[in-house]
Short mmCIF file of C-alpha atoms in Angstrom, two decimals:
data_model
loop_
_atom_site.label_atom_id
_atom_site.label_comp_id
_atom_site.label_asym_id
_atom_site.label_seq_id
_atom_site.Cartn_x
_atom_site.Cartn_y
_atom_site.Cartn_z
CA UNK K 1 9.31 -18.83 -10.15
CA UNK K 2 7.22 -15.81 -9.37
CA UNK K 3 3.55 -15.97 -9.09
CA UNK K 4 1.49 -13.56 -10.73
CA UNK K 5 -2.07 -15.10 -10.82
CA UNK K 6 -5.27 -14.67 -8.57
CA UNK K 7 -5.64 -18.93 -8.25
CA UNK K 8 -6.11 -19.42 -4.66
CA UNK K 9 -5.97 -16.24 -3.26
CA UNK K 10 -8.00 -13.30 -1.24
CA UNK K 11 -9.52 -10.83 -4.14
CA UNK K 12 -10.58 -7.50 -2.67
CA UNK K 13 -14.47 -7.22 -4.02
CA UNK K 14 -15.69 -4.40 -6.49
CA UNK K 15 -17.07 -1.61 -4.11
CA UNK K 16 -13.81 -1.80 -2.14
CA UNK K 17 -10.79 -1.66 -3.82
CA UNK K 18 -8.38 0.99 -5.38
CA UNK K 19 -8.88 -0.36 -8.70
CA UNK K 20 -12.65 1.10 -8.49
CA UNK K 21 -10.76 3.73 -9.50
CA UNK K 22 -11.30 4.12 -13.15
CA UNK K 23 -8.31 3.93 -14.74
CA UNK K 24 -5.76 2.15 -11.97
CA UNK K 25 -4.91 -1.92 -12.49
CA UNK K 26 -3.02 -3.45 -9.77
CA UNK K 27 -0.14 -6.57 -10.33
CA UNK K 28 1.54 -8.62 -7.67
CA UNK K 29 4.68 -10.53 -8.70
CA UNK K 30 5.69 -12.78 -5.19
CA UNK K 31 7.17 -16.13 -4.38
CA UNK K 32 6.85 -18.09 -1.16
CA UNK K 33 8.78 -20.96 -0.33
CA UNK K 34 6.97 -23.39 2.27
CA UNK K 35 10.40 -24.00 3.85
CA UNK K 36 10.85 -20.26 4.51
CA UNK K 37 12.58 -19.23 7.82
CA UNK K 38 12.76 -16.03 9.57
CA UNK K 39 16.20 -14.76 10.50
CA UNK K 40 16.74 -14.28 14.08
CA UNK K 41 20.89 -13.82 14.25
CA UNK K 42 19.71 -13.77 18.22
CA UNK K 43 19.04 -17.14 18.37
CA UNK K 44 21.28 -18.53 15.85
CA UNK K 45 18.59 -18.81 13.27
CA UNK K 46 19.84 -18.49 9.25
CA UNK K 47 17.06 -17.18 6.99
CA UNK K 48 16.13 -19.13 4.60
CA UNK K 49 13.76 -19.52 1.51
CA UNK K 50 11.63 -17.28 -0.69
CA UNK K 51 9.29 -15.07 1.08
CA UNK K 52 9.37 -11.91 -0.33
CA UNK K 53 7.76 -9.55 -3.95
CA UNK K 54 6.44 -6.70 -5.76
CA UNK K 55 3.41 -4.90 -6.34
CA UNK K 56 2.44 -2.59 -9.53
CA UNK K 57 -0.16 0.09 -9.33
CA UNK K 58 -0.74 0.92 -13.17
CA UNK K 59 -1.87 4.22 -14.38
CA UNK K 60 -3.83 4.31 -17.08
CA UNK K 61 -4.74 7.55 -17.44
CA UNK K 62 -2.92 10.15 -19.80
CA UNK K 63 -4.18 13.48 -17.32
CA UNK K 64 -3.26 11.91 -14.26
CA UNK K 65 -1.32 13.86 -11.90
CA UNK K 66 0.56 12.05 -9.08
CA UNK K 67 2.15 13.32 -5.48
CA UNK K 68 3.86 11.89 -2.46
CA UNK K 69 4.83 12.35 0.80
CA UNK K 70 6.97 10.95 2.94
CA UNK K 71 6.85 10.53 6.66
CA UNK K 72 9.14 7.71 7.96
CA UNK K 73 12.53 8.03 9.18
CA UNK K 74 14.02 5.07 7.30
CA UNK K 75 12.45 5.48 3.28
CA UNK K 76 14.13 3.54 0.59
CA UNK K 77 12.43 5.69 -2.59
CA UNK K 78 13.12 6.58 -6.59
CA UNK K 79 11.91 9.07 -8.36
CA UNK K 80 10.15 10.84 -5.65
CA UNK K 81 11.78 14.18 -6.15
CA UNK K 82 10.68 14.21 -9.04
CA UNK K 83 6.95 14.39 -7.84
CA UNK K 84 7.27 17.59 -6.59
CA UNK K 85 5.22 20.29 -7.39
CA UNK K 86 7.75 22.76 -8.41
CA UNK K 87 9.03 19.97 -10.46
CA UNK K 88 8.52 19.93 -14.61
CA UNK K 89 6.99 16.04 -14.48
CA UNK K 90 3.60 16.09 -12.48
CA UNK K 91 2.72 12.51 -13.69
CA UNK K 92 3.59 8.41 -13.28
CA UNK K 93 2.73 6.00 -15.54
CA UNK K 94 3.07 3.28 -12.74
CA UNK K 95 3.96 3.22 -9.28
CA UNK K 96 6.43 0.23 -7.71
CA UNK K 97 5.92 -0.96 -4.31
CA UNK K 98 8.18 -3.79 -3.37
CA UNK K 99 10.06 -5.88 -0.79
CA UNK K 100 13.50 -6.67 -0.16
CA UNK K 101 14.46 -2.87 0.90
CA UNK K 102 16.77 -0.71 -1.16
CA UNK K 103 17.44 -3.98 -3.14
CA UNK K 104 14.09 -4.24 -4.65
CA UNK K 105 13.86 -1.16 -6.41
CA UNK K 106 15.81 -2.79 -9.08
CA UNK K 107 11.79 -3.83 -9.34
CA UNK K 108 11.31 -0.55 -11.29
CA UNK K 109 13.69 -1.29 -13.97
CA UNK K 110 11.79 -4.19 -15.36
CA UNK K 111 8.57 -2.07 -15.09
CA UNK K 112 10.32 0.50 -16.94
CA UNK K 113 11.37 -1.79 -19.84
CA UNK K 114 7.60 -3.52 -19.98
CA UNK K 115 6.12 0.48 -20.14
CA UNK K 116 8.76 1.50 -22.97
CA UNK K 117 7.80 -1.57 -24.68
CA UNK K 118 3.90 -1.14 -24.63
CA UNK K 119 4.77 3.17 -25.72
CA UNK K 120 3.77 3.86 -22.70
CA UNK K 121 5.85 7.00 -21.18
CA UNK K 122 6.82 10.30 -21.61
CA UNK K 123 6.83 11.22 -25.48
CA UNK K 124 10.40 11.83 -26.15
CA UNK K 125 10.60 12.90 -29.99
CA UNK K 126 8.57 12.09 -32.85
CA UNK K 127 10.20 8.07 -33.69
CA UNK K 128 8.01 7.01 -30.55
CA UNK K 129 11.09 6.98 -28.16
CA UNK K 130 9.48 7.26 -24.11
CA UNK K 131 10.72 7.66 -21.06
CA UNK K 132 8.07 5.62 -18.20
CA UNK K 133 7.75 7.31 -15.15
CA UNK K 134 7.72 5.03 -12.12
CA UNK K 135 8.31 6.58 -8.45
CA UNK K 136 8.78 3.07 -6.21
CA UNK K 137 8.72 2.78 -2.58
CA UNK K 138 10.03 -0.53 -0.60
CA UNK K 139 9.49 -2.10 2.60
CA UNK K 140 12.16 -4.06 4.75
CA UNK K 141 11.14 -7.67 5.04
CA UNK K 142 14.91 -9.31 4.18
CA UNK K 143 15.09 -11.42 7.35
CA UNK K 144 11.60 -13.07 6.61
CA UNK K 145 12.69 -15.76 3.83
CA UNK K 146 16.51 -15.09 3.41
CA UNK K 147 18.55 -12.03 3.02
CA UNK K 148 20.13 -13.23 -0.71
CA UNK K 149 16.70 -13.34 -2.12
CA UNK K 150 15.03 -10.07 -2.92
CA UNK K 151 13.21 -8.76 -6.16
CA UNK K 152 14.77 -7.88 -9.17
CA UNK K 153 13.42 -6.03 -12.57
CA UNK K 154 11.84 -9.49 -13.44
CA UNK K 155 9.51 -9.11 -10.79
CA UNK K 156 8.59 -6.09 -11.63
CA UNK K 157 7.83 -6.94 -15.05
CA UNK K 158 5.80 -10.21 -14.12
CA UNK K 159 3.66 -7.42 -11.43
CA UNK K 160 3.22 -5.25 -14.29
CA UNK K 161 2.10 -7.67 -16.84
CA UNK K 162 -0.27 -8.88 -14.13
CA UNK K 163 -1.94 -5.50 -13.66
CA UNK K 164 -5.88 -5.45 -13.81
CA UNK K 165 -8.92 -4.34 -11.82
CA UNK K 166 -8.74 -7.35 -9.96
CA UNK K 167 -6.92 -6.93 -6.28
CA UNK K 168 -5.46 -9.88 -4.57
CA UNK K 169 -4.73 -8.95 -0.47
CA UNK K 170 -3.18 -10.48 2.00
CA UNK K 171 0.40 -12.55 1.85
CA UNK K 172 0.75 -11.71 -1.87
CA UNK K 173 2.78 -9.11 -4.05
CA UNK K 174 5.05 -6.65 -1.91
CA UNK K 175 3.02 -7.89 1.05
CA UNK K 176 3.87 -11.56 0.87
CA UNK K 177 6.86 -11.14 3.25
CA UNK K 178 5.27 -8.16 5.24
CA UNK K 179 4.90 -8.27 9.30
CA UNK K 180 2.69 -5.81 10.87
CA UNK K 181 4.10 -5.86 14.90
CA UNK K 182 3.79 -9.64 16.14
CA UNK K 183 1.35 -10.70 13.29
CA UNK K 184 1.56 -11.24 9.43
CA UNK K 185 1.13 -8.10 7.38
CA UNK K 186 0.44 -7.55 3.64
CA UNK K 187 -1.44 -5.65 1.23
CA UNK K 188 -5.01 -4.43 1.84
CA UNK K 189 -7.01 -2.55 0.04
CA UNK K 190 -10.08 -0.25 0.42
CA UNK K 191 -12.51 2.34 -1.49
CA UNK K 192 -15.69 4.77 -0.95
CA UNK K 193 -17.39 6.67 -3.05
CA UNK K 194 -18.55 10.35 -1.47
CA UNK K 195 -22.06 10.73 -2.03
CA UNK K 196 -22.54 14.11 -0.80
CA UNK K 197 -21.29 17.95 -0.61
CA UNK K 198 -19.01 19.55 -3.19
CA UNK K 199 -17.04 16.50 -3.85
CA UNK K 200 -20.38 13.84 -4.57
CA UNK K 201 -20.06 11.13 -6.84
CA UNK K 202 -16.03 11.44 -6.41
CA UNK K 203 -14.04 7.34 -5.89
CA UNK K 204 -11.20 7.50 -3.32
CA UNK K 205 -9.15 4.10 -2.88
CA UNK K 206 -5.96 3.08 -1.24
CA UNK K 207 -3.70 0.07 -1.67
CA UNK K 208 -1.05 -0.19 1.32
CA UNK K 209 1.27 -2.70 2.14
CA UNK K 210 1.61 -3.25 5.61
CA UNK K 211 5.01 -4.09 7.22
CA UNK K 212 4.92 -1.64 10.42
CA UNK K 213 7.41 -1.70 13.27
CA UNK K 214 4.21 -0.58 15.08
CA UNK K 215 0.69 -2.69 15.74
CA UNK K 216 -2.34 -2.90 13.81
CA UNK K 217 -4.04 -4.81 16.71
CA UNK K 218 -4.60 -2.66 19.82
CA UNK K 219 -3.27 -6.00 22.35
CA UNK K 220 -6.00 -5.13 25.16
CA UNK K 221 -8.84 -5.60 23.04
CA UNK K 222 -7.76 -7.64 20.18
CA UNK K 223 -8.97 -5.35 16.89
CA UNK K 224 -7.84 -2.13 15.40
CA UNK K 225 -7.08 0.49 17.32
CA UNK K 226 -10.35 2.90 18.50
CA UNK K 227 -12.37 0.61 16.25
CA UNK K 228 -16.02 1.92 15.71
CA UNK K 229 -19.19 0.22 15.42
CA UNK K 230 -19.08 0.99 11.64
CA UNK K 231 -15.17 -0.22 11.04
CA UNK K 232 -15.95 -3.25 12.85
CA UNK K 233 -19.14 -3.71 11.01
CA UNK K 234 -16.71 -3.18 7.47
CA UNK K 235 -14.34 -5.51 8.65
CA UNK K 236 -16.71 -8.30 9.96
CA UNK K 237 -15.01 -7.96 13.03
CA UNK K 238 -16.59 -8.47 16.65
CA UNK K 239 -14.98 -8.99 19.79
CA UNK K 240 -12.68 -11.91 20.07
CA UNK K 241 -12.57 -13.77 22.96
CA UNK K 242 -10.54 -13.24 26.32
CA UNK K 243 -8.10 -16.53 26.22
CA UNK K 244 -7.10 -15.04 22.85
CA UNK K 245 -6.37 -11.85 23.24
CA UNK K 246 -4.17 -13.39 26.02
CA UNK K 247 -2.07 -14.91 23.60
CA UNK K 248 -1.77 -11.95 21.23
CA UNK K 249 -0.85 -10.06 24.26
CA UNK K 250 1.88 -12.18 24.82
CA UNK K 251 3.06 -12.17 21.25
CA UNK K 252 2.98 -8.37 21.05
CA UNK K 253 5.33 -7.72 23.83
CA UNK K 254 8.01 -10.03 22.69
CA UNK K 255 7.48 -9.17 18.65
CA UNK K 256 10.54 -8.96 15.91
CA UNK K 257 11.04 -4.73 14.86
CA UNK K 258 10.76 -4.59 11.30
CA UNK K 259 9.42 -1.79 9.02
CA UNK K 260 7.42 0.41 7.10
CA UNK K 261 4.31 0.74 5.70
CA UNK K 262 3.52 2.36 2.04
CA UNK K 263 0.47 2.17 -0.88
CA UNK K 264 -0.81 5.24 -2.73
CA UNK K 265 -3.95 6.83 -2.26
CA UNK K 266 -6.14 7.11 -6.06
CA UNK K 267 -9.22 8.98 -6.98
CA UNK K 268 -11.00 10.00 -10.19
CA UNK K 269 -11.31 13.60 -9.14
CA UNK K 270 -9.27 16.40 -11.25
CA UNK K 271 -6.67 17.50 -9.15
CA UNK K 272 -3.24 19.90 -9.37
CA UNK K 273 -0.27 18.20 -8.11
CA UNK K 274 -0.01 20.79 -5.58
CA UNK K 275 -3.16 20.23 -3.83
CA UNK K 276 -2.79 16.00 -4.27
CA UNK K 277 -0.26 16.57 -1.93
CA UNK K 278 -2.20 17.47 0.35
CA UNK K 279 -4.47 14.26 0.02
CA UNK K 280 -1.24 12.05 0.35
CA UNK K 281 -0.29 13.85 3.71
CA UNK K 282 -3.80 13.06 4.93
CA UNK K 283 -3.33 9.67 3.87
CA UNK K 284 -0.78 9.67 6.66
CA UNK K 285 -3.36 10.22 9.11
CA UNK K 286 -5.00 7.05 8.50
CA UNK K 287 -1.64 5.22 8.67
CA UNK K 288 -1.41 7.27 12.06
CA UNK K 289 -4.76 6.05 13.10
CA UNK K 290 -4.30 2.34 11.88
CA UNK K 291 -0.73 1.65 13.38
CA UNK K 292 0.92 2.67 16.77
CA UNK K 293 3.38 3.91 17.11
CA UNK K 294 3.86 5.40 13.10
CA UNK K 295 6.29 7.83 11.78
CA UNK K 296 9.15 5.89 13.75
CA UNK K 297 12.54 6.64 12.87
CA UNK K 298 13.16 3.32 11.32
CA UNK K 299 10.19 2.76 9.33
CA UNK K 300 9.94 4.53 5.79
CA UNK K 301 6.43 5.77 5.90
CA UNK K 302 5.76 6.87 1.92
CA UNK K 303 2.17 7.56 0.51
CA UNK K 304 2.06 8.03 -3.44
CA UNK K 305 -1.80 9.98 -4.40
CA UNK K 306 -2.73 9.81 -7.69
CA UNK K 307 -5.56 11.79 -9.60
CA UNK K 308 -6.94 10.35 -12.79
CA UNK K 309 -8.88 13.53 -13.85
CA UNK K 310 -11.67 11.29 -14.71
CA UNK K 311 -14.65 12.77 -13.02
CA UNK K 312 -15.24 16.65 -13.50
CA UNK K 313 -17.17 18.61 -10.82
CA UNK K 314 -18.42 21.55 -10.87
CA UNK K 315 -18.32 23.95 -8.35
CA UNK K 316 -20.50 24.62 -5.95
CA UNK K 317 -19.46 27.90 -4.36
CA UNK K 318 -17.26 30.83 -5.32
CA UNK K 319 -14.09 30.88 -3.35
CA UNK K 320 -12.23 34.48 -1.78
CA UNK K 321 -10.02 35.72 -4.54
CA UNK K 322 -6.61 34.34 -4.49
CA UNK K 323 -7.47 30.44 -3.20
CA UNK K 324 -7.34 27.31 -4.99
CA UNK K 325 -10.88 27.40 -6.88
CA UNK K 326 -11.03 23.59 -5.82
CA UNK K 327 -10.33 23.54 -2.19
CA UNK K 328 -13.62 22.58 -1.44
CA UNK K 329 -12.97 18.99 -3.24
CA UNK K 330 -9.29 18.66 -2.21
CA UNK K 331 -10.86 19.15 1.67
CA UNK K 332 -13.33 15.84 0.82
CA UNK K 333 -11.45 14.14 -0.77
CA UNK K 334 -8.56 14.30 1.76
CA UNK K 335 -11.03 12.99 4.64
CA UNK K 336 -11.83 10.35 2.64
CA UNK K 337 -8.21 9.42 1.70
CA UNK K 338 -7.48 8.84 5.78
CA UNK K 339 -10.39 6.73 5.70
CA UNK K 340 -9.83 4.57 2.91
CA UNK K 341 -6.13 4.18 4.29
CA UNK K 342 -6.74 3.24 7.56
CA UNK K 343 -9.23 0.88 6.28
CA UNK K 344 -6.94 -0.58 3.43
CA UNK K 345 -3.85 -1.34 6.39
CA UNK K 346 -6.28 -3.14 8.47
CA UNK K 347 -7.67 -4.83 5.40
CA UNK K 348 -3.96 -5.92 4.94
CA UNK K 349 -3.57 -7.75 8.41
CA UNK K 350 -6.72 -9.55 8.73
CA UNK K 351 -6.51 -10.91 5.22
CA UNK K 352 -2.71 -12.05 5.38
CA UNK K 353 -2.04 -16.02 6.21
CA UNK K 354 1.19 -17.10 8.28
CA UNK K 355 4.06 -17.54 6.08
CA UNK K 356 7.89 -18.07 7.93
CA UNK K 357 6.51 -19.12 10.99
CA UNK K 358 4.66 -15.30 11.49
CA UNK K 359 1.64 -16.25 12.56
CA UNK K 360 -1.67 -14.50 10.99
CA UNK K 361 -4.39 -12.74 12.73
CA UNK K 362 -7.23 -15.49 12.10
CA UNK K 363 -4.41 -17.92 13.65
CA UNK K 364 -4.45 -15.31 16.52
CA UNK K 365 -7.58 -14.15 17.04
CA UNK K 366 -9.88 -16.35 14.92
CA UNK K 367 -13.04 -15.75 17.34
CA UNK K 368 -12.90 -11.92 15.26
CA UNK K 369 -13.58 -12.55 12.61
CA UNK K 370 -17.70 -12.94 12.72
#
């Protein structure tokens, strides 16, 4: 059975999730099996077990406009063309992240058939026939659990009937069979709101789901790469102790290669497709700054941004003739998106528990986490 409830797990607070959002719900549909195995064909090891889901980032909004961009060398995508701005559709109703690799973007069919059922889609004709549109994006995590078990459309129909403000991190959803370098990955999740210049009052939040061929945890110190005072102090991270960032050491130069890391990137602001483009590239740059190495040719690197058109501003300035009237939001609002991404994908690590025998970064490190 999947599991689609919040009992016993990590909820993201309000204040620092995507869902503060207005408009965005997030599902997880997952199953874990405690006898579940990671393949190692090295050693003679056979997979085995459930360890492996789906998450569901619902879009509420009827003026949202939605974007992607896509940086690994390895993506397994649908419907991403489609999100192009020279493209007729600059919308998604829902957007499908999910495990078990090209397999589990049979995870977008059921969330297809749960949208056409609720009316929610593209407005065909006048008998209330619709059309859902649901990019997906999926991570390779096949050898953790077993290589025969892998979502289907039911999965992605228990994520999306699961959708609401509340966010569950960690070893649930598309995350739940995630590894970030030698340690557990997941989903994290992260938000600010910009309180100043042309873009104040403005939400930015990211959901990622963490399954990296790179590291999360820089091994000569033990946290996040070029932490800061302040991302430490976000975290509740200090300085672990020596003895154990022996150990991770050791872990991290012998770890397993799997791959890819992608979420989407929400705000409230009104933005053109064109320009929320621009805000999903720069959500690479806090996947850049939160893994090493990124971009690899075999992970699939994807970042989905979505604009609810929620929260109008007005503008502060005249812009030269012939530029985008809003650049001056689009700029803010894409510093903030690296932020909020970088932030999420650590989120992601430190919240995951071991599952398969991965072990988790409070396993690790525990002496971190103050």
């Amino acid at each position: 059975m999947t599991r689609s409830s919040h009992a016993g797990e990590t909820l993201a607070p309000a204040g620092n999730r995507i869902t503060d959002v207005a408009g965005i719900e997030v599902g997880h549909a997952y199953r874990i099996d405690d006898d579940a195995v990671v393949a190692s064909p090295d050693d003679g090891v056979e997979g085995r077990g459930w360890a492996t889901g789906t998450t569901v980032v619902r879009i509420a909004s009827s003026a949202a406009t939605c974007a992607v961009d896509v940086r690994g060398g390895g993506p397994g995508t649908r419907e991403t063309d489609l999100l192009d701005a020279v493209n007729t559709v600059q919308t998604a109703h829902a957007i499908v992240l999910s495990g078990g690799s090209a397999y589990g973007l049979a995870a977008a069919d059921g969330v297809m058939a749960g949208l056409e059922e609720s009316g929610s889609g593209l407005a065909m004709d006048t008998a209330g026939h619709v059309v859902p549109i649901v990019p997906a994006a999926v991570v390779f995590d096949l050898p953790v659990g077993a290589w025969d078990h892998r979502p289907d459309a039911a999965f992605g129909r228990d994520a999306l009937s699961a959708a609401s403000v509340e966010v569950a991190v960690g070893s649930v959803g598309a995350g739940a069979g995630a590894r970030a370098g030698a340690l557990k990955g997941g989903v994290g999740t992260a938000s600010i709101v910009i309180e100043h210049g042309p873009a104040a009052g403005v939400t930015v939040g990211a959901l990622m789901v963490a399954n990296p061929v790179g590291a999360v945890i820089d091994p000569a110190t033990g946290l996040p790469w070029s932490v800061t005072a302040a991302d430490a102090a976000h975290h509740g991270l200090v300085a672990p102790v020596s003895a154990e960032i022996r150990r991770y050491a050791e872990l991290a130069a012998k770890q397993t290669v799997l791959n890819t890391t992608i979420g989407v990137v929400a705000t409230d602001a009104a933005v053109d497709s064109a320009s929320l483009k621009r805000v999903a590239m720069a959500g690479h740059d806090g996947l850049a700054r939160a893994i090493v190495p990124a971009h690899s040719p075999l992970d699939g690197d994807t970042i989905f941004a979505v604009a609810t058109g929620d929260r109008r501003i007005e503008r502060v300035a005249e812009v030269p003739a012939g530029m985008n009237p809003d650049v001056a939001v689009v700029a803010e609002v894409s510093r903030v998106a690296a932020i909020v991404v970088q932030r999420a994908i650590v989120n992601a690590v430190i919240s995951a528990r071991s599952v398969a025998g991965i072990p988790s970064f409070v396993e690790v490190l525990p002496s971190a986490l103050s």
